[in-house]
PDB file of C-alpha atoms in Angstrom:
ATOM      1  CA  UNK A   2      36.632 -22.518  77.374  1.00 51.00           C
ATOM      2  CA  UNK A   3      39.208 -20.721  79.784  1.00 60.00           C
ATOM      3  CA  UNK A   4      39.875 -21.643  82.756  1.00 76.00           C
ATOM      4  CA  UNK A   5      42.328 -21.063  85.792  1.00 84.00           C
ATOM      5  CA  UNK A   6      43.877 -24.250  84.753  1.00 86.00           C
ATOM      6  CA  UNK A   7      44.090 -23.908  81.067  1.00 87.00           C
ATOM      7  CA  UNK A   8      45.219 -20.454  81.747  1.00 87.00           C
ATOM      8  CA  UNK A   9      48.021 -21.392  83.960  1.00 90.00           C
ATOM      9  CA  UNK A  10      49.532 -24.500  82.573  1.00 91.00           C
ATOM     10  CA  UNK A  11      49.630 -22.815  78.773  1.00 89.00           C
ATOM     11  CA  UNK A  12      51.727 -19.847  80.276  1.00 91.00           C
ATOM     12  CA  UNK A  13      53.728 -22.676  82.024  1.00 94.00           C
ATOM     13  CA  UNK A  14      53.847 -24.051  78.699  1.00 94.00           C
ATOM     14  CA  UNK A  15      54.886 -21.210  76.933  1.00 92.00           C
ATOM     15  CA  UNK A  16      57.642 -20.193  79.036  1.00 94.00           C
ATOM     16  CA  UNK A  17      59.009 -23.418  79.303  1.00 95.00           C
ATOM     17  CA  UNK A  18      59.116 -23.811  75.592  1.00 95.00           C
ATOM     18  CA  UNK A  19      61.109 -20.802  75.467  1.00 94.00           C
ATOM     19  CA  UNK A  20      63.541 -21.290  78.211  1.00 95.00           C
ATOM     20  CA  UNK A  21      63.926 -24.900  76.530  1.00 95.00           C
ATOM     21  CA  UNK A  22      64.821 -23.172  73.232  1.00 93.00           C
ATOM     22  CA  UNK A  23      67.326 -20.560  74.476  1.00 92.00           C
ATOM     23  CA  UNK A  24      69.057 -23.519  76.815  1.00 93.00           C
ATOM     24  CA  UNK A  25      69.054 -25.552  73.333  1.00 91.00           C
ATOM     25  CA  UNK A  26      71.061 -22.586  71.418  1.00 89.00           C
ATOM     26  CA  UNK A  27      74.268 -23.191  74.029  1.00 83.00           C
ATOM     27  CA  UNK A  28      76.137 -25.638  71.294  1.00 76.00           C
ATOM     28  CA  UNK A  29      75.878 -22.434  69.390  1.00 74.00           C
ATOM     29  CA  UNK A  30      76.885 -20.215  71.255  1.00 76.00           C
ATOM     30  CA  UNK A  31      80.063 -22.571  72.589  1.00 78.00           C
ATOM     31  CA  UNK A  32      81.083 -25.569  71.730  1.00 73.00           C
ATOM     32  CA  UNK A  33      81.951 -26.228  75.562  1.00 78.00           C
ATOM     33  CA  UNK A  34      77.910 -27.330  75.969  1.00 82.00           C
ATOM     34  CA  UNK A  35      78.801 -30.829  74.788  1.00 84.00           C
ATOM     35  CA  UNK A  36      80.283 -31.184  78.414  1.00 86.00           C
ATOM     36  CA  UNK A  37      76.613 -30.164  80.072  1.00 87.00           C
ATOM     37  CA  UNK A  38      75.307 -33.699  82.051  1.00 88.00           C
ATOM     38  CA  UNK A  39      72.921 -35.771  80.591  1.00 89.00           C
ATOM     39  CA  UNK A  40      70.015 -34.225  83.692  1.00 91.00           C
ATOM     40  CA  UNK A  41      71.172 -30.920  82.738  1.00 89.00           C
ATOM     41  CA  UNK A  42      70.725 -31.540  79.068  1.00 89.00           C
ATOM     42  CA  UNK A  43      67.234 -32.650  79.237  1.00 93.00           C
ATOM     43  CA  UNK A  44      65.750 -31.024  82.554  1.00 94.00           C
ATOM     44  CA  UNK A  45      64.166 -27.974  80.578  1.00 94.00           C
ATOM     45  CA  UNK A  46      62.557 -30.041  77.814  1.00 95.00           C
ATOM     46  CA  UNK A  47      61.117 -32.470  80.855  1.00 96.00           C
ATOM     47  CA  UNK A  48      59.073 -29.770  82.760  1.00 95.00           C
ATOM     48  CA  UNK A  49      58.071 -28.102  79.688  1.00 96.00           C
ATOM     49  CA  UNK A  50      56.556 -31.459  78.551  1.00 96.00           C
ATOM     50  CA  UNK A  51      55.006 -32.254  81.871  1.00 96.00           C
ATOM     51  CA  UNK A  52      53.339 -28.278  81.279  1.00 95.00           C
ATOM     52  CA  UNK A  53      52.800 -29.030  77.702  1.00 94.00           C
ATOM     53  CA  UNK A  54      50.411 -32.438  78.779  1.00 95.00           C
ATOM     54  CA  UNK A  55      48.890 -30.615  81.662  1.00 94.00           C
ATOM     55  CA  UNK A  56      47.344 -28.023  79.605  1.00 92.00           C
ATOM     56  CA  UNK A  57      46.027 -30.790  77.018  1.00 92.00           C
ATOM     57  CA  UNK A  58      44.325 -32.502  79.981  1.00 92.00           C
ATOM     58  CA  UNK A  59      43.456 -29.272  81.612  1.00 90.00           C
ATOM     59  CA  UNK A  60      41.890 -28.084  78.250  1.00 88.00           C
ATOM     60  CA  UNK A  61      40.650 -31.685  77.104  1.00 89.00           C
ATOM     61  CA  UNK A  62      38.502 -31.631  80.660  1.00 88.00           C
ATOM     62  CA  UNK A  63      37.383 -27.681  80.677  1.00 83.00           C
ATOM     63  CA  UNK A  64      35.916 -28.838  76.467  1.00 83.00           C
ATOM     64  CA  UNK A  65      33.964 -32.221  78.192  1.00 84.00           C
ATOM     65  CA  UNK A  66      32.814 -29.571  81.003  1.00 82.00           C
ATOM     66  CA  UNK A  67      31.184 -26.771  78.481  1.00 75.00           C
ATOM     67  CA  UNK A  68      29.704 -29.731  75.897  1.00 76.00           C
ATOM     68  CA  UNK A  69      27.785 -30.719  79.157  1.00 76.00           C
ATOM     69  CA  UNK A  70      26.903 -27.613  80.178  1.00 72.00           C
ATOM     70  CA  UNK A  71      25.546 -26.698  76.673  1.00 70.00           C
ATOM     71  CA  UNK A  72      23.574 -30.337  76.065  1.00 71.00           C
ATOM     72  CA  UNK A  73      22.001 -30.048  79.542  1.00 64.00           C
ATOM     73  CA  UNK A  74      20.885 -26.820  80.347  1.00 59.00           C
ATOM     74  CA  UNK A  75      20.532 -25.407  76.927  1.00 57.00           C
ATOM     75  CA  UNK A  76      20.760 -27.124  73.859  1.00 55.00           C
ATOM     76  CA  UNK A  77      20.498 -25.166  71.234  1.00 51.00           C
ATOM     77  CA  UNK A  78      23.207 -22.689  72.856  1.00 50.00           C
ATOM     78  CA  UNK A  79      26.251 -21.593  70.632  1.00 51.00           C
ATOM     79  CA  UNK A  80      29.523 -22.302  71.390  1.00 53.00           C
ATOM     80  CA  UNK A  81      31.167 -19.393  73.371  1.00 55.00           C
ATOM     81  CA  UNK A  82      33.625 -17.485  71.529  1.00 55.00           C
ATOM     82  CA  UNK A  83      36.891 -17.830  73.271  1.00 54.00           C
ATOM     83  CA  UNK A  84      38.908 -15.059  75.026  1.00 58.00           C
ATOM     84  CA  UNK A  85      40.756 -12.856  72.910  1.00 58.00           C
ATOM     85  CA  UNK A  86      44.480 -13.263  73.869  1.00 58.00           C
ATOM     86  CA  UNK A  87      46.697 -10.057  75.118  1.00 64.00           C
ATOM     87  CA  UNK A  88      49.846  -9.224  73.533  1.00 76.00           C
ATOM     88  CA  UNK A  89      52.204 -10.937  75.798  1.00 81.00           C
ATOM     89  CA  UNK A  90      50.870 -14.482  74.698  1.00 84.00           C
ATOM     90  CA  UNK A  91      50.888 -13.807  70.913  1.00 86.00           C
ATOM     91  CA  UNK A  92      54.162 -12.554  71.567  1.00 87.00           C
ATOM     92  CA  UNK A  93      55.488 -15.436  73.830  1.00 90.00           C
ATOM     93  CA  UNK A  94      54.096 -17.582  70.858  1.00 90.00           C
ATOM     94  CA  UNK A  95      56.062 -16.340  68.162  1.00 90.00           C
ATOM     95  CA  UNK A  96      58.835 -16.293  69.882  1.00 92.00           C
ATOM     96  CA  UNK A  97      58.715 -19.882  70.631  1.00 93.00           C
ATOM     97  CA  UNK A  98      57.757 -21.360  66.952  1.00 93.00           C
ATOM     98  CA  UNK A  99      61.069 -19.017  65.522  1.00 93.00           C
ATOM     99  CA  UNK A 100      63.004 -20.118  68.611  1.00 93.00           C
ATOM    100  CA  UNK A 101      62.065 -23.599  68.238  1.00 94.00           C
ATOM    101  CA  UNK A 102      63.247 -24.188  64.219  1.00 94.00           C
ATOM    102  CA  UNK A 103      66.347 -22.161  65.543  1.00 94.00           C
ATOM    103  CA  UNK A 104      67.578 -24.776  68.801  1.00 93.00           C
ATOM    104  CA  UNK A 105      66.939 -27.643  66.319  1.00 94.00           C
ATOM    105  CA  UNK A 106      69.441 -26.492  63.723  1.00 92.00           C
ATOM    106  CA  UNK A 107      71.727 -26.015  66.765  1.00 91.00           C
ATOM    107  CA  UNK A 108      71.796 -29.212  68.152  1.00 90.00           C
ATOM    108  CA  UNK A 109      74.183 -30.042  64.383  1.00 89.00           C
ATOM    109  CA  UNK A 110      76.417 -27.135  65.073  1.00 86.00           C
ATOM    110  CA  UNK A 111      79.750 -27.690  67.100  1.00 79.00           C
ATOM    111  CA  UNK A 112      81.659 -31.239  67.286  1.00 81.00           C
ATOM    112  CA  UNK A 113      79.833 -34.916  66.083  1.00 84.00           C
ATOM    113  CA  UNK A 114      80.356 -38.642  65.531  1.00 87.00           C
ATOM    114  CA  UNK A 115      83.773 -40.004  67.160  1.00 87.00           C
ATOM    115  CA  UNK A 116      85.348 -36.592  67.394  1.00 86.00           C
ATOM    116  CA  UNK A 117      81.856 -35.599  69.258  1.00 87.00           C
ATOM    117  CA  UNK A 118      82.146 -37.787  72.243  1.00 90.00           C
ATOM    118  CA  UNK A 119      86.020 -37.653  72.123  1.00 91.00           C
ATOM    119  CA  UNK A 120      85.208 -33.519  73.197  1.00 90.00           C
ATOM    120  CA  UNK A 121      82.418 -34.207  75.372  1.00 91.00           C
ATOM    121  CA  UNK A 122      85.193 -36.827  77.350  1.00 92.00           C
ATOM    122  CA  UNK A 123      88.142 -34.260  77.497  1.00 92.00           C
ATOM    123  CA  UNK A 124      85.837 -31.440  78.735  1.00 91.00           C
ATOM    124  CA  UNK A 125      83.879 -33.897  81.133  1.00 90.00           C
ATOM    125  CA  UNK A 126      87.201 -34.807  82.154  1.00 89.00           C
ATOM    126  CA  UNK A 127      88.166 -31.226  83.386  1.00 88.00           C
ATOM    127  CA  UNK A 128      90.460 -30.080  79.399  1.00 89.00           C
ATOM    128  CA  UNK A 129      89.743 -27.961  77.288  1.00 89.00           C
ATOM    129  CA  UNK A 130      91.784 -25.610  74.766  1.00 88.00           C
ATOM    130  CA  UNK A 131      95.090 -24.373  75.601  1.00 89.00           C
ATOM    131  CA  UNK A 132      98.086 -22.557  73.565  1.00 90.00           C
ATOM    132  CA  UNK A 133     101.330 -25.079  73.693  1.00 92.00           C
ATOM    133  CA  UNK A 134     104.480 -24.909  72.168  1.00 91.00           C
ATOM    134  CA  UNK A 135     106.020 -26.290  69.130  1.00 92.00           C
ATOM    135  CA  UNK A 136     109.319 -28.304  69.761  1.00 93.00           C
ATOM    136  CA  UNK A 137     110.025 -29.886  66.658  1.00 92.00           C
ATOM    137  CA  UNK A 138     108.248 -29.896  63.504  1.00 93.00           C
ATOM    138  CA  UNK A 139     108.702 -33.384  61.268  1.00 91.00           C
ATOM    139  CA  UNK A 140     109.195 -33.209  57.805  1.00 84.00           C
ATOM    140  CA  UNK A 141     108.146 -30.696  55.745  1.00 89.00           C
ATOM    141  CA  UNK A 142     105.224 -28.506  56.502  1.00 90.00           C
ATOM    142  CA  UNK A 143     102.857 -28.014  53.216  1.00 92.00           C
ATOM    143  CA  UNK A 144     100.362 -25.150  52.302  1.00 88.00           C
ATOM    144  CA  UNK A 145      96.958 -26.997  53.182  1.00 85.00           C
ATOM    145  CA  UNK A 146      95.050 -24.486  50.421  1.00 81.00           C
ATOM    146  CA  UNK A 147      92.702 -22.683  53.341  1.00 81.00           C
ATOM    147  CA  UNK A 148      93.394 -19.055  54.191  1.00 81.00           C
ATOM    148  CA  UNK A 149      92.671 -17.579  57.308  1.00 78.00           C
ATOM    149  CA  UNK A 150      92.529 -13.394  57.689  1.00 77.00           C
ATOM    150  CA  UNK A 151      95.069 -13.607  54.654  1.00 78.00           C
ATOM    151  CA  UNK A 152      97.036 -15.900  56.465  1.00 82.00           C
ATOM    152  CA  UNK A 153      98.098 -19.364  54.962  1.00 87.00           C
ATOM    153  CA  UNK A 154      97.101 -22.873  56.926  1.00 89.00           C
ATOM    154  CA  UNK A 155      99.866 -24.689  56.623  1.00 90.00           C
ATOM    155  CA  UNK A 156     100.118 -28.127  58.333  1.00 92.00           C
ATOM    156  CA  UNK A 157     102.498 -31.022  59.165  1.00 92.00           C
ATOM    157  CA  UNK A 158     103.940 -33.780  61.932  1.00 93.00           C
ATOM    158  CA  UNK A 159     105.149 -32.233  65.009  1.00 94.00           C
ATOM    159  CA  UNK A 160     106.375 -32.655  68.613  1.00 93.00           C
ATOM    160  CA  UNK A 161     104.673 -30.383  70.853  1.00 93.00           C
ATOM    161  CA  UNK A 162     105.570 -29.580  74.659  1.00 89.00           C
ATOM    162  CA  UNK A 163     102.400 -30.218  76.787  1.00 87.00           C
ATOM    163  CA  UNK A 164     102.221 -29.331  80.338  1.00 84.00           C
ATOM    164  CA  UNK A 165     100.088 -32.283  82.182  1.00 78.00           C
ATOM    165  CA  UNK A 166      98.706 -32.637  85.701  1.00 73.00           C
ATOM    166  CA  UNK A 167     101.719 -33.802  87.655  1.00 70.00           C
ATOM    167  CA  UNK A 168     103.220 -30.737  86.642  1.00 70.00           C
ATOM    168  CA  UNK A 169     106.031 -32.158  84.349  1.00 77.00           C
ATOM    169  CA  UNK A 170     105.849 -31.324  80.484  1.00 83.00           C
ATOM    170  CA  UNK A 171     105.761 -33.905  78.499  1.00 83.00           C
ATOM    171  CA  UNK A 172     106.294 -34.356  74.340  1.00 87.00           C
ATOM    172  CA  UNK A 173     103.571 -35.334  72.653  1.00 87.00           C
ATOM    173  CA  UNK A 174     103.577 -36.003  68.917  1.00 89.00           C
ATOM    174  CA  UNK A 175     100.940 -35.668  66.574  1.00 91.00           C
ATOM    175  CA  UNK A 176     100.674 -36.428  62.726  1.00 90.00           C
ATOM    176  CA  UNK A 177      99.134 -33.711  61.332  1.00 89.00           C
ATOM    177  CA  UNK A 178      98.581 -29.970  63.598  1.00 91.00           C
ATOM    178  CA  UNK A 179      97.693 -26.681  61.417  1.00 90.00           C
ATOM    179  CA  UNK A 180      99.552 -23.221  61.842  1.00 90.00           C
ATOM    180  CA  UNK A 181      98.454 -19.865  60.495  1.00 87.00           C
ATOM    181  CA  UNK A 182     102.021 -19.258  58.211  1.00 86.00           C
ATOM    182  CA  UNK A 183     105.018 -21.590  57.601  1.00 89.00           C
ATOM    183  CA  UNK A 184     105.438 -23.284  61.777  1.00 91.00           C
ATOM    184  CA  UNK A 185     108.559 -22.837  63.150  1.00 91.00           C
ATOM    185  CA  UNK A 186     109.890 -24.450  66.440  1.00 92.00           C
ATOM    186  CA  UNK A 187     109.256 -21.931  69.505  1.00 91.00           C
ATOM    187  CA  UNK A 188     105.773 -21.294  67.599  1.00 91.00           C
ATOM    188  CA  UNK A 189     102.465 -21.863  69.247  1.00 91.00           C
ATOM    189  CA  UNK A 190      99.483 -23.438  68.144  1.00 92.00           C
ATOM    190  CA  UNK A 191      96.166 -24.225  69.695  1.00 90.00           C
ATOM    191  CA  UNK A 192      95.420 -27.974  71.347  1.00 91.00           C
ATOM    192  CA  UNK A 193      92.663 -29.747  73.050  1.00 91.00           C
ATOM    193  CA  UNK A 194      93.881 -32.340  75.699  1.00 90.00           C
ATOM    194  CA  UNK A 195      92.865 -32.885  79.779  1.00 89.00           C
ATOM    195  CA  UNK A 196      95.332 -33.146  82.066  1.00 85.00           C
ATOM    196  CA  UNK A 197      93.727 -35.327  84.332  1.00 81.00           C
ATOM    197  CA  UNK A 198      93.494 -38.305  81.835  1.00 81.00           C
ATOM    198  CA  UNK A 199      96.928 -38.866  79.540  1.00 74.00           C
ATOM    199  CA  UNK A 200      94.878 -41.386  78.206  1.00 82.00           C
ATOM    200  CA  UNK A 201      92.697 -39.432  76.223  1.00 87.00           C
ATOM    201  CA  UNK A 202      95.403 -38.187  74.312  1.00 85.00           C
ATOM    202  CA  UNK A 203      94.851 -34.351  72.128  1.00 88.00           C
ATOM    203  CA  UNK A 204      94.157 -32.646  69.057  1.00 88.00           C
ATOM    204  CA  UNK A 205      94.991 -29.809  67.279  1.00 88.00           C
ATOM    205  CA  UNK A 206      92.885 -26.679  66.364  1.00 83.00           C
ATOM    206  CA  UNK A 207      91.876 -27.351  62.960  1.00 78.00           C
ATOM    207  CA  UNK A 208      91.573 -23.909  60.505  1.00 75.00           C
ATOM    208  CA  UNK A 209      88.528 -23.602  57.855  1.00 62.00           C
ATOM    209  CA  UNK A 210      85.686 -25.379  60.238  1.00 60.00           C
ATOM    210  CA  UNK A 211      82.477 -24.096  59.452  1.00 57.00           C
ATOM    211  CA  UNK A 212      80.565 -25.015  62.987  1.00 59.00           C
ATOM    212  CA  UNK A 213      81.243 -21.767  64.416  1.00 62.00           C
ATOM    213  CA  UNK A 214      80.048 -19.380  61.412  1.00 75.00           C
ATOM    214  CA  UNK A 215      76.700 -21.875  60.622  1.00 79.00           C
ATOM    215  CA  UNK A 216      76.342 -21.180  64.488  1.00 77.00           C
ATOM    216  CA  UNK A 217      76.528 -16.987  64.045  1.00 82.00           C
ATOM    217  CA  UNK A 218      74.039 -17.507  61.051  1.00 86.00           C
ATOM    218  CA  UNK A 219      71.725 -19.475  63.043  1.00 87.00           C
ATOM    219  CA  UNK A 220      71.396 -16.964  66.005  1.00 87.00           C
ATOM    220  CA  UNK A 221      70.877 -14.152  63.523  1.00 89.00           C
ATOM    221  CA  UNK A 222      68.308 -15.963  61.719  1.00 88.00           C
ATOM    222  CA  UNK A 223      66.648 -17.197  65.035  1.00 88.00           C
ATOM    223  CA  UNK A 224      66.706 -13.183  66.168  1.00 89.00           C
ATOM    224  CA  UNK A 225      65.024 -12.305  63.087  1.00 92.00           C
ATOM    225  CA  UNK A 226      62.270 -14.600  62.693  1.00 90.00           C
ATOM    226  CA  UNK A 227      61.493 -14.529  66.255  1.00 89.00           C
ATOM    227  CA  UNK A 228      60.991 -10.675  65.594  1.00 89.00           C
ATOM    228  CA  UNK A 229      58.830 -11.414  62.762  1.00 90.00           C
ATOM    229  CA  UNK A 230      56.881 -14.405  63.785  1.00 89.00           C
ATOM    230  CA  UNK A 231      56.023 -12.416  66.887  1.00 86.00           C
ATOM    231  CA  UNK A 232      54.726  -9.423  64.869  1.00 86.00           C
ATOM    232  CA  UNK A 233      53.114 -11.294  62.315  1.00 84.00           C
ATOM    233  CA  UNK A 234      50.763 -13.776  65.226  1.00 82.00           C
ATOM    234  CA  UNK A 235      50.165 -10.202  67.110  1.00 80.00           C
ATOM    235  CA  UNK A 236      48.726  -8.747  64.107  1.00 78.00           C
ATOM    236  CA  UNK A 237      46.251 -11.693  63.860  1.00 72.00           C
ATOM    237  CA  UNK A 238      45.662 -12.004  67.574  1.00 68.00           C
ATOM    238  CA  UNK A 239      41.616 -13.070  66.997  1.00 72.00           C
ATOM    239  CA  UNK A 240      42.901 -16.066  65.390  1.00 71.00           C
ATOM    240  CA  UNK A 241      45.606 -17.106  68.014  1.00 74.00           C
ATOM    241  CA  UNK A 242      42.250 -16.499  70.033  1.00 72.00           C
ATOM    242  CA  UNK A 243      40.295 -19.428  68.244  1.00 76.00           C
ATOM    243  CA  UNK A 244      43.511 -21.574  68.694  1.00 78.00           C
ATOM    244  CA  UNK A 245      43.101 -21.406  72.660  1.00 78.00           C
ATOM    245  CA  UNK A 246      39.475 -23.754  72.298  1.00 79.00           C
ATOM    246  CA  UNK A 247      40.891 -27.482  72.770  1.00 85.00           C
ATOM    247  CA  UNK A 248      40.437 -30.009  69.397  1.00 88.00           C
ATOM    248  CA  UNK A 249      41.671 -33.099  68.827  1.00 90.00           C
ATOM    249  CA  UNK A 250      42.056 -32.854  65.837  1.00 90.00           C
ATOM    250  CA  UNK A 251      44.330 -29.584  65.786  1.00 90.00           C
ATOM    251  CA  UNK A 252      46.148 -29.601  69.017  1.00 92.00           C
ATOM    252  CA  UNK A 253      47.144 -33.652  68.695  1.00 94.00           C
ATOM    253  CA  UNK A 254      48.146 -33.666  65.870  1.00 95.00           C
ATOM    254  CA  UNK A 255      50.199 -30.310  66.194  1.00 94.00           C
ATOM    255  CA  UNK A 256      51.766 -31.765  69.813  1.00 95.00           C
ATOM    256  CA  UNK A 257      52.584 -34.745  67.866  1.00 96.00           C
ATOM    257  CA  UNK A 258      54.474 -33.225  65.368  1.00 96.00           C
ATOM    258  CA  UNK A 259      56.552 -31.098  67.966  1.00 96.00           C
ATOM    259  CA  UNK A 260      57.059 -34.168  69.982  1.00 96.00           C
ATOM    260  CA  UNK A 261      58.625 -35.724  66.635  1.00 97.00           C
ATOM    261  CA  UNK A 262      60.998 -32.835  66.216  1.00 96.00           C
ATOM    262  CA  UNK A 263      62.158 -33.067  70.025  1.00 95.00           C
ATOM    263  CA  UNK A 264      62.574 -36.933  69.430  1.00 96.00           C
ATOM    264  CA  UNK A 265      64.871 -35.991  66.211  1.00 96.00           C
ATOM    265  CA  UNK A 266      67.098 -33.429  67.769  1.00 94.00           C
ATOM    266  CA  UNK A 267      67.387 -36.017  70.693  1.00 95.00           C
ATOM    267  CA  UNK A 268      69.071 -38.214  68.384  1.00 95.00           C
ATOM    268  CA  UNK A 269      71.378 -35.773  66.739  1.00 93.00           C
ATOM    269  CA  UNK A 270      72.194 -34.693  70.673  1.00 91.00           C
ATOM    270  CA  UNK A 271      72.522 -38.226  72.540  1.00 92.00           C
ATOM    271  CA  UNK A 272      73.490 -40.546  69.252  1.00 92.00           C
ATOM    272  CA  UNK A 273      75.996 -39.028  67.890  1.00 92.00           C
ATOM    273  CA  UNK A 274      75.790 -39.423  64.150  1.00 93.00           C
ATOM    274  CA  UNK A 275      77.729 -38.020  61.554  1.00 91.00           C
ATOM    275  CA  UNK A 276      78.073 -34.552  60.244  1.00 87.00           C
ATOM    276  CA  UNK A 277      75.858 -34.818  57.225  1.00 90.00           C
ATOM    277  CA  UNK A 278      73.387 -36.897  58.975  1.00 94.00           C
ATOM    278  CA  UNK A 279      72.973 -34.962  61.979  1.00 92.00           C
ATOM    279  CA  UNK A 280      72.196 -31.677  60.120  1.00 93.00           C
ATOM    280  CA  UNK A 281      69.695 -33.594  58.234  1.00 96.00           C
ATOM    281  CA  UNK A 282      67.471 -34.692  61.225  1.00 96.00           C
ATOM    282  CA  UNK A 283      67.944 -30.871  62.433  1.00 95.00           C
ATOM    283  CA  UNK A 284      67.022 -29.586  59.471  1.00 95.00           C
ATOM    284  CA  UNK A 285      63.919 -32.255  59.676  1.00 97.00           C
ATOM    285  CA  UNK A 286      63.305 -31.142  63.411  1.00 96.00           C
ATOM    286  CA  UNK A 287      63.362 -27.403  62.286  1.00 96.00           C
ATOM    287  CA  UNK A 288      60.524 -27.920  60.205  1.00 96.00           C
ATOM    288  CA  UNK A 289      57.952 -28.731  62.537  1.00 96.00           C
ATOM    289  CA  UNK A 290      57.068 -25.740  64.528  1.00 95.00           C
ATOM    290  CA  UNK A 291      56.068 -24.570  61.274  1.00 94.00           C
ATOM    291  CA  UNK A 292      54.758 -27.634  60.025  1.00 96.00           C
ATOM    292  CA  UNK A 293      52.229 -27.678  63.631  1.00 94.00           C
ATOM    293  CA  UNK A 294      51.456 -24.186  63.399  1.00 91.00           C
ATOM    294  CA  UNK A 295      50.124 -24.748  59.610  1.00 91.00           C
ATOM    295  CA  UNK A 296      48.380 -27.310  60.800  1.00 93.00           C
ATOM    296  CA  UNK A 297      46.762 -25.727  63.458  1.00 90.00           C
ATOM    297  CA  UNK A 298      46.089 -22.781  61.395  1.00 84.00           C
ATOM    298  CA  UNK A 299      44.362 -24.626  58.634  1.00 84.00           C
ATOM    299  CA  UNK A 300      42.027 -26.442  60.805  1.00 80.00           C
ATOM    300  CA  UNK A 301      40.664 -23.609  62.361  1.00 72.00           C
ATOM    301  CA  UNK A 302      36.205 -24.222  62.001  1.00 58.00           C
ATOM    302  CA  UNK A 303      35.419 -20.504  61.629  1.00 48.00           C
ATOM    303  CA  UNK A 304      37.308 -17.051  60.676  1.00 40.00           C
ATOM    304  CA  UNK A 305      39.670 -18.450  58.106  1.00 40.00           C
TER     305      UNK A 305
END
């Protein structure tokens, strides 16, 4: 049964979940999100879970209302059929299940483990990325094997001129820093350091990293199967109809199993674990939009 209530706190719902999602794809888009607050982090995901648990009370209270209403005044009356949804919701739905695999397998793009919350201090700490210049280079500088726009990595010690806060350069030397072609002193090469805190030290731009093409690929594939989720749910908008009428036994179940993917991507966000085992809980988070929406599809009573 619809009511104002259920009506407004599942559009809440909806467009939370959404605005979560798209706020979730920033380590894709740039790997300068690590340096977003904890607060800012988590705020979207907060209200949309607040939204999320006032529509299952709203809708848990407007199904205890009609099973009264039906056992008192007429007993033998069938249960209503609910309102057929408009485009816009079955729309706003499949946008949400594609976005929501999509911002999992984001949360493992970008830096992790000790290099992970080495960025996130250096960009808290007001750094980022800047070209420097190469003073010396130590030893000799070997072909690392990884080709870059036809360009060979090479890499090797060197002494690079930093500019820090108080406005004097400084010499900072690093073991191993990667050049497109044999370096050469006078060269430039990309490093990560703040300023503001010498103790932090830097690091060089490392060639061959994967994090930002696995982020590209994710965005496209997020586009796409947004596009065809969306088509695909408006097509069958009578059953996205039946899926508005409150169960337990679909709509727990289903919240459960989103709830589980938020808690996963939390740890890959806030924990910090290695590369391989942070795109595995991603990967395991991506799964269960479609794992609730199977769910809820296969427990449908009627119109399968």
């Amino acid at each position: 049964m619809s009511t104002v209530w259920t009506r407004t706190t599942g559009w809440l719902t909806l467009i939370g979940a959404v605005v979560t999602e798209v706020w979730a794809l920033l380590p894709a888009l740039s790997p300068e999100a690590v340096a977003l607050s904890t607060p800012a982090r988590l705020l979207p995901l907060l209200v949309t879970t607040v939204c999320a648990l006032g529509w299952l009370a709203a809708a848990a209270a407007a199904r205890r209302r009609e099973r009264a209403r039906r056992s008192e005044f007429r007993p033998g009356l069938d249960k209503r059929p609910p309102r057929t949804p408009g485009r816009p919701v079955t729309v706003l739905l499949g946008v949400a299940l594609a976005l929501g695999s999509t911002a999992a397998l984001a949360q493992a793009v970008g830096p992790d483990g000790a290099e992970g919350r080495w960025t996130q201090r250096v960009l808290r700490a007001g750094g980022g990325t800047y070209t420097v210049e190469i003073a010396e280079v130590l030893g000799t500088p070997r072909r690392t094997g990884v080709s870059v726009n036809d360009h060979q990595v090479w890499s090797a010690p060197m002494v690079l001129t930093v500019p820090w806060s108080d406005g004097e350069p400084r010499r900072l030397t690093l073991d191993r820093v990667e050049t497109l072609d044999e370096p050469e002193p006078g060269d430039s090469v990309s490093l990560m350091f703040a300023a503001n805190d010498l103790e932090l030290g830097a690091r060089a731009h490392q060639y061959g990293a994967m994090s930002g093409i696995a982020g590209l690929w994710i965005l496209i594939l997020g586009l796409l199967g947004s596009i065809l989720t969306a088509g695909m749910l408006t097509s069958a908008y009578e059953t996205v109809g039946r899926l508005r009428a409150f169960a337990p036994g679909t709509h727990l179940p289903a919240a459960a199993l989103l709830a589980l993917g938020a808690g996963l991507d939390l740890l890959v966000v806030f924990a910090w674990p290695p590369t391989g085992v942070g795109w595995l809980l991603a990967l395991a988070a991506a799964t269960t939009p479609p794992l609730a929406a199977w769910w809820a599809l296969r427990r449908l009573p009627y119109g399968r």
